[in-house]
Coordinates of C-alpha atoms in Angstrom, one line a residue:
Chain F
M1 CA 12.0 12.6 -19.7
I2 CA 11.2 9.8 -17.2
P3 CA 14.6 8.5 -15.9
F4 CA 14.2 4.8 -16.7
T5 CA 16.9 2.3 -15.9
H6 CA 17.5 -0.4 -18.6
V7 CA 17.8 -4.1 -17.9
D8 CA 19.3 -6.1 -20.7
G9 CA 17.7 -9.3 -22.0
K10 CA 15.6 -10.8 -24.7
N11 CA 13.8 -8.3 -26.8
C12 CA 10.0 -8.7 -26.4
G13 CA 9.2 -5.2 -27.5
R14 CA 9.5 -2.2 -25.2
I15 CA 8.5 -3.0 -21.6
E16 CA 8.1 -0.1 -19.2
F17 CA 7.8 -1.0 -15.5
Y18 CA 6.5 1.7 -13.1
G19 CA 6.9 0.7 -9.5
L20 CA 7.8 1.8 -5.9
S21 CA 11.1 1.0 -4.3
T22 CA 9.4 -0.2 -1.1
C23 CA 6.6 -2.3 -2.8
I24 CA 6.8 -6.0 -2.3
W25 CA 4.5 -6.8 -5.3
C26 CA 6.8 -4.5 -7.5
R27 CA 9.8 -6.5 -6.3
K28 CA 8.1 -9.8 -7.1
T29 CA 7.1 -8.5 -10.6
R30 CA 10.7 -7.4 -11.3
Q31 CA 12.0 -10.7 -10.1
L32 CA 9.7 -12.4 -12.6
L33 CA 10.8 -10.3 -15.5
D34 CA 14.4 -11.0 -14.5
R35 CA 13.7 -14.7 -14.4
L36 CA 12.0 -14.6 -17.8
G37 CA 15.2 -12.9 -19.1
V38 CA 13.4 -10.2 -21.0
A39 CA 14.8 -6.7 -21.6
Y40 CA 12.8 -3.9 -19.8
D41 CA 13.1 -0.4 -18.5
Y42 CA 12.1 0.3 -14.9
V43 CA 11.5 3.4 -12.8
Y44 CA 10.7 3.8 -9.1
V45 CA 8.2 6.6 -8.9
D46 CA 8.6 7.1 -5.2
L47 CA 12.3 8.0 -5.8
L48 CA 11.3 10.8 -8.2
S49 CA 10.1 14.2 -7.2
G50 CA 8.4 17.3 -8.7
A51 CA 7.9 17.5 -12.4
E52 CA 9.6 14.1 -13.0
Q53 CA 7.3 12.3 -10.6
E54 CA 4.2 14.1 -12.1
K55 CA 5.3 13.0 -15.6
A56 CA 5.7 9.4 -14.6
M57 CA 2.3 9.5 -12.8
A58 CA 0.6 11.0 -15.9
E59 CA 1.9 8.0 -17.8
V60 CA 0.8 5.5 -15.1
R61 CA -2.7 7.2 -15.1
R62 CA -3.0 6.8 -18.8
W63 CA -2.8 3.0 -18.5
N64 CA -4.1 2.6 -15.0
P65 CA -6.7 5.2 -13.8
N66 CA -6.4 3.6 -10.3
E67 CA -2.8 4.9 -10.1
S68 CA -1.5 1.7 -8.5
F69 CA 1.8 -0.2 -8.6
P70 CA 3.3 -2.1 -10.3
T71 CA 2.0 -0.9 -13.7
V72 CA 3.8 -2.6 -16.5
V73 CA 3.3 -1.4 -20.1
F74 CA 4.0 -3.7 -23.0
A75 CA 5.0 -2.2 -26.4
G76 CA 2.9 0.8 -25.7
S77 CA -0.3 -1.2 -26.4
S78 CA -1.2 -3.2 -23.3
C79 CA -0.6 -3.2 -19.6
V80 CA -0.6 -5.6 -16.6
L81 CA -1.5 -4.3 -13.1
G82 CA -0.2 -5.7 -9.9
F83 CA 1.8 -8.9 -9.6
D84 CA 0.1 -11.2 -12.1
E85 CA 2.4 -14.0 -13.2
A86 CA 0.1 -15.5 -15.8
K87 CA -0.7 -12.2 -17.5
I88 CA 3.0 -11.2 -17.6
R89 CA 4.0 -14.5 -19.0
A90 CA 1.3 -14.2 -21.7
A91 CA 2.4 -10.6 -22.5
V92 CA 6.0 -11.7 -23.2
G93 CA 4.9 -14.9 -24.9
Q94 CA 6.2 -17.4 -22.3
Chain R
M1 CA 18.3 -3.5 -2.2
S2 CA 20.6 -0.7 -1.1
A3 CA 17.7 1.6 -0.3
T4 CA 16.7 -0.7 2.5
A5 CA 20.1 -0.9 4.1
A6 CA 19.3 1.9 6.6
V7 CA 17.0 -0.2 8.7
S8 CA 18.5 -2.7 11.1
D9 CA 17.4 -6.4 11.2
K10 CA 16.9 -5.9 15.0
A11 CA 14.5 -3.1 14.5
V12 CA 12.6 -5.0 11.9
D13 CA 12.2 -8.1 14.1
A14 CA 11.2 -6.0 17.1
L15 CA 8.4 -4.2 15.1
L16 CA 7.3 -7.5 13.5
E17 CA 6.9 -9.1 16.9
K18 CA 5.0 -6.0 18.3
L19 CA 2.6 -6.0 15.3
E20 CA 2.0 -9.7 15.7
R21 CA 1.1 -9.3 19.3
E22 CA -1.2 -6.4 18.6
A23 CA -2.8 -8.2 15.7
E24 CA -3.5 -11.3 17.7
A25 CA -4.9 -9.3 20.6
S26 CA -7.4 -7.5 18.4
G27 CA -8.4 -10.4 16.1
Y28 CA -6.2 -9.5 13.1
R29 CA -3.5 -11.7 11.5
L30 CA -0.2 -11.0 9.8
N31 CA 0.9 -12.8 6.7
P32 CA 2.1 -16.3 7.7
D33 CA 5.0 -16.0 5.2
R34 CA 7.5 -14.6 7.7
E35 CA 10.0 -13.4 5.1
F36 CA 7.3 -11.6 3.2
A37 CA 6.1 -9.9 6.4
R38 CA 9.6 -9.0 7.4
E39 CA 10.2 -7.2 4.0
L40 CA 7.0 -5.2 4.5
V41 CA 7.9 -4.3 8.0
R42 CA 11.3 -3.2 6.8
S43 CA 9.7 -1.0 4.2
L44 CA 7.4 0.5 6.9
L45 CA 10.4 1.5 9.0
L46 CA 12.1 2.9 5.9
N47 CA 9.0 5.0 5.2
Q48 CA 9.1 6.1 8.9
E49 CA 12.5 7.5 8.1
R50 CA 11.5 9.0 4.8
Y51 CA 8.2 10.5 5.7
G52 CA 7.9 10.3 9.5
Y53 CA 5.1 7.8 9.4
W54 CA 4.2 4.3 8.3
A55 CA 3.0 5.0 4.8
C56 CA 1.9 1.8 3.0
P57 CA 5.0 0.4 1.2
C58 CA 2.9 -0.5 -1.9
R59 CA 1.3 3.0 -2.4
L60 CA 2.8 6.3 -3.5
A61 CA 2.9 8.6 -0.5
A62 CA 2.5 12.3 -1.0
G63 CA 5.0 12.9 1.9
V64 CA 2.4 15.3 3.4
K65 CA 0.8 13.5 6.4
A66 CA -2.7 15.1 6.0
E67 CA -2.8 13.6 2.5
D68 CA -1.5 10.2 3.5
L69 CA -3.5 9.5 6.6
D70 CA -5.7 7.0 4.8
I71 CA -2.6 4.9 3.8
I72 CA -0.8 4.9 7.2
C73 CA -0.6 1.3 8.2
P74 CA -3.0 -0.1 9.1
C75 CA -4.8 1.7 6.3
D76 CA -8.4 2.7 6.0
Y77 CA -8.9 0.0 3.3
R78 CA -7.5 -3.0 5.1
D79 CA -10.7 -4.4 6.6
A80 CA -12.7 -4.2 3.4
D81 CA -9.9 -5.8 1.5
L82 CA -9.6 -8.6 4.2
N83 CA -13.3 -9.3 3.7
E84 CA -13.3 -9.2 -0.1
F85 CA -9.8 -10.6 -1.0
G86 CA -8.4 -12.2 2.2
A87 CA -5.5 -9.8 2.4
C88 CA -4.9 -6.1 2.5
F89 CA -3.3 -4.3 -0.5
C90 CA 0.3 -5.1 0.5
A91 CA -0.8 -8.3 2.2
L92 CA 0.9 -7.6 5.6
Y93 CA -2.5 -8.4 7.1
V94 CA -4.5 -11.4 5.9
S95 CA -7.7 -13.2 6.7
A96 CA -8.0 -16.4 8.9
E97 CA -8.2 -18.5 5.7
V98 CA -4.9 -17.1 4.4
A99 CA -3.3 -17.2 7.8
A100 CA -4.2 -20.9 8.0
G101 CA -2.7 -21.6 4.6
E102 CA -6.0 -22.5 3.1
R103 CA -5.6 -19.9 0.3
P104 CA -2.6 -17.8 -0.9
A105 CA -2.4 -14.1 -0.5
A106 CA -2.3 -12.4 -3.8
S107 CA -1.8 -9.0 -5.4
I108 CA -5.3 -7.4 -5.3
P109 CA -7.0 -4.4 -7.1
E110 CA -6.5 -0.9 -5.5
R111 CA -9.4 0.3 -3.4
R112 CA -8.0 3.7 -2.6
P113 CA -9.6 6.4 -4.8
P114 CA -7.1 8.1 -7.2
A115 CA -5.5 11.5 -6.2
A116 CA -8.1 13.7 -7.9
A117 CA -11.0 11.9 -6.2
R118 CA -9.3 12.1 -2.8
R119 CA -8.8 15.9 -3.3
A120 CA -12.5 16.3 -4.1
A121 CA -13.5 14.3 -1.0
R122 CA -11.2 16.3 1.2
A123 CA -12.8 19.6 -0.1
D124 CA -16.3 18.2 0.7
G125 CA -15.9 17.6 4.4
S126 CA -19.6 17.9 5.2
L127 CA -21.2 15.4 7.6
A128 CA -23.6 13.0 5.9
T129 CA -25.9 12.9 8.9
P130 CA -27.2 15.8 11.1
A131 CA -25.9 15.9 14.6
G132 CA -29.4 16.2 16.1
R133 CA -29.7 16.5 19.8
L134 CA -27.2 13.9 20.9
P135 CA -25.5 14.8 24.3
L136 CA -22.1 13.9 22.8
P137 CA -20.6 13.7 19.3
V138 CA -19.9 10.1 17.9
W139 CA -16.5 9.4 16.6
R140 CA -15.6 6.6 14.1
C141 CA -12.2 4.9 13.7
K142 CA -11.6 5.0 9.9
V143 CA -9.4 1.9 10.2
C144 CA -11.7 -0.6 12.0
G145 CA -15.1 1.1 12.4
Y146 CA -15.0 1.4 16.2
L147 CA -17.6 4.0 17.4
C148 CA -17.5 6.0 20.6
A149 CA -19.6 8.9 22.0
R150 CA -17.4 11.4 23.8
E151 CA -16.1 14.9 23.6
E152 CA -13.0 13.9 21.6
P153 CA -11.8 10.6 20.0
P154 CA -9.5 8.5 22.2
G155 CA -5.7 8.9 21.8
V156 CA -5.5 5.4 20.4
C157 CA -8.2 3.2 19.1
P158 CA -8.8 0.5 21.8
I159 CA -9.6 -2.0 19.0
C160 CA -7.0 -1.6 16.3
K161 CA -4.5 0.8 17.9
A162 CA -4.9 3.5 15.2
K163 CA -4.0 7.0 16.4
K164 CA -6.5 9.8 17.2
E165 CA -6.0 11.5 13.9
R166 CA -7.6 8.5 12.1
F167 CA -11.0 9.2 13.7
E168 CA -13.7 11.1 11.9
R169 CA -16.8 12.8 13.3
F170 CA -19.6 10.2 12.5
I171 CA -22.7 11.8 14.0

């Protein structure tokens, strides 16, 4: 199990945020999700270790072969890489 | 963020000023958004505590220095990203245009190869060119491309200040 933390908000389908605790673009992306008021689940992969980190990375790789952060997966069907305000707004219909 | 509480503001400002001086002296520029740059420098100091070196804040460090050498700030990918996108991956370093406010720094695609490709490249450490009959080996700084012919690489790159371990045998 990947240990996600849930953030409450408007339901726009499941949103999984994979980031790093030190990454500035991850911070900006989370701030945007917070501003948009959508519900999402986030995990900081750098704070995981061993099998948990490998499991999270396998999931990131599935969506983003470049293994970069942030990787945000929308409803298990699309993803947005990096801090991209326009694409994230489009993904949550705002 | 609580994870960043361990680094003092004083240490952040001191390092930011040092990096600014060094960047200016060697023709590089830091992000003109002071708060943005401060946050990145804070994360560098946090990674110094976590890993013992300045791993890029925006990349996942292995925590093993030999595997993270290419992402120790300034990273091996900075100059190519400055040329192509006007900023490095985390955007601590920016181009002249971005520094002058003529275009914004943005989140850019990752240039670093994925982990599996990096492992394969490390396993294939062969030189692309034969040494020939040069009187001395030629060393290349993987950060800025500086070349020098001497028995060993310098302790610190005279151009970009990268450490000796960032040099590769070029010829």
